[in-house]
XYZ file of N, CA, C and O in Angstrom:
332
model
N 27.968 -30.343 74.987
C 27.393 -30.624 73.691
C 27.658 -29.456 72.761
O 27.570 -28.300 73.147
N 27.961 -29.765 71.532
C 28.262 -28.756 70.520
C 26.975 -28.203 69.938
O 26.138 -28.940 69.466
N 26.810 -26.906 69.973
C 25.637 -26.243 69.399
C 26.052 -25.595 68.093
O 26.961 -24.779 68.065
N 25.395 -25.952 67.028
C 25.702 -25.375 65.725
C 25.075 -24.000 65.600
O 23.948 -23.766 66.015
N 25.814 -23.064 65.016
C 25.299 -21.715 64.809
C 24.463 -21.633 63.542
O 23.820 -20.632 63.280
N 24.459 -22.701 62.750
C 23.707 -22.698 61.498
C 22.242 -23.024 61.750
O 21.920 -23.870 62.565
N 21.384 -22.348 61.061
C 19.952 -22.614 61.155
C 19.585 -23.718 60.175
O 20.222 -23.874 59.141
N 18.515 -24.478 60.483
C 18.082 -25.508 59.537
C 17.564 -24.865 58.252
O 17.085 -23.731 58.252
N 17.664 -25.591 57.167
C 17.198 -25.073 55.887
C 15.688 -24.954 55.888
O 14.992 -25.801 56.394
N 15.190 -23.890 55.320
C 13.753 -23.669 55.230
C 13.259 -24.145 53.878
O 13.999 -24.171 52.897
N 11.975 -24.511 53.838
C 11.363 -24.956 52.594
C 11.104 -23.764 51.689
O 10.948 -22.636 52.158
N 11.025 -23.994 50.380
C 10.747 -22.876 49.484
C 9.359 -22.301 49.739
O 8.439 -23.002 50.129
N 9.223 -21.013 49.516
C 7.952 -20.337 49.719
C 7.193 -20.351 48.401
O 7.725 -19.972 47.358
N 5.954 -20.816 48.463
C 5.117 -20.855 47.272
C 4.059 -19.768 47.372
O 3.715 -19.322 48.448
N 3.545 -19.375 46.254
C 2.554 -18.310 46.232
C 1.201 -18.914 45.867
O 1.073 -19.589 44.849
N 0.216 -18.688 46.704
C -1.127 -19.186 46.468
C -1.797 -18.361 45.374
O -1.715 -17.144 45.357
N -2.483 -19.008 44.433
C -3.139 -18.306 43.335
C -4.355 -17.522 43.806
O -4.708 -16.520 43.222
N -4.995 -17.965 44.871
C -6.233 -17.336 45.318
C -5.957 -16.051 46.072
O -6.513 -15.007 45.769
N -5.081 -16.076 47.063
C -4.907 -14.916 47.927
C -3.636 -14.128 47.637
O -3.446 -13.073 48.195
N -2.744 -14.651 46.809
C -1.460 -14.018 46.517
C -0.614 -13.823 47.775
O 0.289 -13.027 47.806
N -0.956 -14.537 48.837
C -0.222 -14.460 50.093
C 0.846 -15.548 50.080
O 0.563 -16.695 49.742
N 2.060 -15.200 50.461
C 3.136 -16.181 50.480
C 3.009 -17.053 51.711
O 2.903 -16.553 52.825
N 3.014 -18.359 51.494
C 2.935 -19.314 52.589
C 3.976 -20.396 52.375
O 4.284 -20.744 51.238
N 4.509 -20.910 53.444
C 5.444 -22.025 53.360
C 4.632 -23.300 53.391
O 3.990 -23.603 54.388
N 4.608 -24.018 52.295
C 3.813 -25.236 52.212
C 4.414 -26.159 51.164
O 5.200 -25.739 50.331
N 3.991 -27.388 51.230
C 4.391 -28.360 50.216
C 3.172 -28.700 49.381
O 2.076 -28.850 49.900
N 3.358 -28.826 48.088
C 2.279 -29.166 47.173
C 2.675 -30.456 46.468
O 3.775 -30.567 45.925
N 1.766 -31.447 46.466
C 2.066 -32.719 45.821
C 1.850 -32.620 44.313
O 1.530 -31.558 43.771
N 2.013 -33.739 43.602
C 1.903 -33.749 42.140
C 0.510 -33.392 41.648
O 0.350 -32.920 40.525
N -0.528 -33.608 42.475
C -1.900 -33.299 42.074
C -2.280 -31.862 42.396
O -3.406 -31.453 42.178
N -1.371 -31.066 42.942
C -1.640 -29.675 43.258
C -2.306 -29.454 44.598
O -2.750 -28.354 44.897
N -2.375 -30.483 45.442
C -2.996 -30.364 46.754
C -1.946 -29.944 47.779
O -0.797 -30.360 47.711
N -2.381 -29.106 48.743
C -1.489 -28.704 49.821
C -1.277 -29.888 50.756
O -2.225 -30.559 51.148
N -0.044 -30.152 51.121
C 0.302 -31.257 51.998
C 1.016 -30.686 53.213
O 1.960 -29.914 53.077
N 0.551 -31.034 54.400
C 1.189 -30.544 55.620
C 2.590 -31.117 55.741
O 2.842 -32.282 55.430
N 3.494 -30.295 56.230
C 4.873 -30.705 56.411
C 5.010 -31.517 57.691
O 5.675 -32.535 57.732
N 4.363 -31.074 58.740
C 4.464 -31.719 60.047
C 3.074 -32.107 60.508
O 2.168 -31.280 60.551
N 2.884 -33.356 60.852
C 1.614 -33.831 61.369
C 1.799 -34.106 62.859
O 2.564 -35.002 63.233
N 1.160 -33.316 63.718
C 1.347 -33.517 65.156
C 0.722 -34.822 65.635
O -0.237 -35.324 65.054
N 1.295 -35.375 66.707
C 0.774 -36.605 67.303
C 0.090 -36.276 68.615
O 0.349 -35.248 69.221
N -0.793 -37.170 69.055
C -1.445 -37.030 70.358
C -1.062 -38.229 71.210
O -0.913 -39.341 70.707
N -0.925 -37.974 72.499
C -0.624 -39.035 73.447
C -1.812 -39.994 73.498
O -2.958 -39.567 73.646
N -1.557 -41.281 73.362
C -2.624 -42.282 73.382
C -3.245 -42.420 74.765
O -4.394 -42.840 74.896
N -2.516 -42.052 75.823
C -3.007 -42.203 77.193
C -3.752 -40.953 77.665
O -4.853 -41.034 78.165
N -3.151 -39.779 77.477
C -3.731 -38.559 78.027
C -4.387 -37.651 76.982
O -4.962 -36.637 77.344
N -4.288 -37.977 75.705
C -4.807 -37.161 74.593
C -4.171 -35.784 74.508
O -4.720 -34.898 73.878
N -3.028 -35.585 75.144
C -2.305 -34.321 75.015
C -1.575 -34.286 73.686
O -1.111 -35.308 73.181
N -1.451 -33.104 73.107
C -0.723 -32.919 71.870
C 0.768 -33.065 72.135
O 1.297 -32.465 73.077
N 1.451 -33.868 71.338
C 2.890 -34.044 71.476
C 3.558 -33.026 70.558
O 3.399 -33.066 69.342
N 4.291 -32.107 71.145
C 4.937 -31.048 70.385
C 6.152 -31.592 69.642
O 6.693 -32.643 69.964
N 6.607 -30.844 68.648
C 7.742 -31.263 67.837
C 9.029 -31.352 68.643
O 9.888 -32.181 68.362
N 9.186 -30.526 69.659
C 10.415 -30.490 70.451
C 10.322 -31.306 71.733
O 11.164 -31.183 72.610
N 9.291 -32.135 71.865
C 9.124 -32.955 73.068
C 10.101 -34.126 73.004
O 9.955 -35.026 72.188
N 11.113 -34.100 73.867
C 12.135 -35.148 73.864
C 11.829 -36.268 74.845
O 12.626 -37.185 74.996
N 10.695 -36.196 75.519
C 10.350 -37.242 76.485
C 9.212 -38.113 75.962
O 8.537 -38.774 76.733
N 8.976 -38.111 74.671
C 7.880 -38.903 74.115
C 8.430 -40.149 73.415
O 9.569 -40.165 72.948
N 7.603 -41.182 73.378
C 7.954 -42.421 72.679
C 6.786 -42.834 71.798
O 5.639 -42.510 72.072
N 7.102 -43.547 70.743
C 6.077 -44.102 69.866
C 6.349 -45.593 69.727
O 7.459 -45.997 69.396
N 5.339 -46.398 70.016
C 5.477 -47.854 69.981
C 4.569 -48.434 68.917
O 3.419 -48.008 68.782
N 5.058 -49.417 68.177
C 4.231 -50.187 67.255
C 3.999 -51.549 67.894
O 4.936 -52.314 68.105
N 2.739 -51.852 68.214
C 2.388 -53.108 68.876
C 1.839 -54.061 67.823
O 0.860 -53.753 67.138
N 2.476 -55.207 67.700
C 2.151 -56.170 66.645
C 0.821 -56.869 66.899
O 0.453 -57.123 68.039
N 0.112 -57.165 65.817
C -1.093 -57.994 65.892
C -0.671 -59.426 65.575
O 0.081 -59.666 64.643
N -1.190 -60.368 66.355
C -0.861 -61.775 66.130
C -2.150 -62.574 65.958
O -3.221 -62.167 66.406
N -2.039 -63.715 65.282
C -3.216 -64.575 65.104
C -3.332 -65.530 66.287
O -2.598 -65.422 67.272
N -4.264 -66.456 66.214
C -4.513 -67.366 67.335
C -3.337 -68.302 67.623
O -3.226 -68.868 68.705
N -2.404 -68.447 66.656
C -1.220 -69.288 66.856
C -0.026 -68.492 67.366
O 1.045 -69.059 67.573
N -0.184 -67.193 67.532
C 0.909 -66.356 68.016
C 1.846 -65.905 66.915
O 2.968 -65.494 67.194
N 1.398 -65.937 65.661
C 2.232 -65.549 64.523
C 1.856 -64.124 64.105
O 0.681 -63.778 64.027
N 2.876 -63.317 63.824
C 2.682 -61.921 63.416
C 1.910 -61.868 62.104
O 2.243 -62.545 61.141
N 0.852 -61.045 62.055
C -0.017 -60.968 60.875
C 0.409 -59.894 59.880
O -0.178 -59.787 58.812
N 1.398 -59.081 60.213
C 1.829 -58.009 59.326
C 1.151 -56.681 59.645
O 1.405 -55.680 59.001
N 0.258 -56.667 60.629
C -0.415 -55.444 61.039
C 0.081 -55.040 62.417
O 0.597 -55.854 63.173
N -0.083 -53.743 62.726
C 0.319 -53.256 64.035
C -0.525 -52.052 64.415
O -1.149 -51.415 63.578
N -0.557 -51.758 65.698
C -1.219 -50.588 66.244
C -0.147 -49.659 66.784
O 0.749 -50.089 67.514
N -0.217 -48.377 66.425
C 0.767 -47.403 66.864
C 0.235 -46.650 68.078
O -0.900 -46.183 68.066
N 1.047 -46.567 69.112
C 0.703 -45.818 70.318
C 1.809 -44.811 70.570
O 2.985 -45.154 70.505
N 1.421 -43.569 70.851
C 2.378 -42.517 71.189
C 2.103 -42.073 72.612
O 0.956 -41.880 72.997
N 3.156 -41.924 73.408
C 2.999 -41.528 74.806
C 4.005 -40.446 75.143
O 5.120 -40.435 74.630
N 3.575 -39.531 76.023
C 4.465 -38.441 76.412
C 4.158 -37.995 77.832
O 3.082 -38.267 78.366
N 5.121 -37.295 78.430
C 4.918 -36.660 79.715
C 4.726 -37.628 80.860
O 5.120 -38.791 80.805
N 4.060 -37.140 81.901
C 3.825 -37.919 83.119
C 2.640 -38.844 82.898
O 1.568 -38.412 82.478
N 2.838 -40.141 83.157
C 1.759 -41.120 82.976
C 1.341 -41.677 84.319
O 2.057 -41.992 85.160
């Protein structure tokens, strides 16, 4: 496998008005801090799924009505590791 020597691009650093400390964050149009990465938890074991976990899967399970027709809603389940 080919490994690239280039690093991924980093987000711009913004300066907080309160602490003057530089932090890497995203700010939406309303000025609220928005997390860049939202971690997932395993639905079976409640373990935190890390960003580099390559053995995890996420499934969307459809909701159906009494006739077996898809209602447009679904439940998301994330699973990782040994089950």
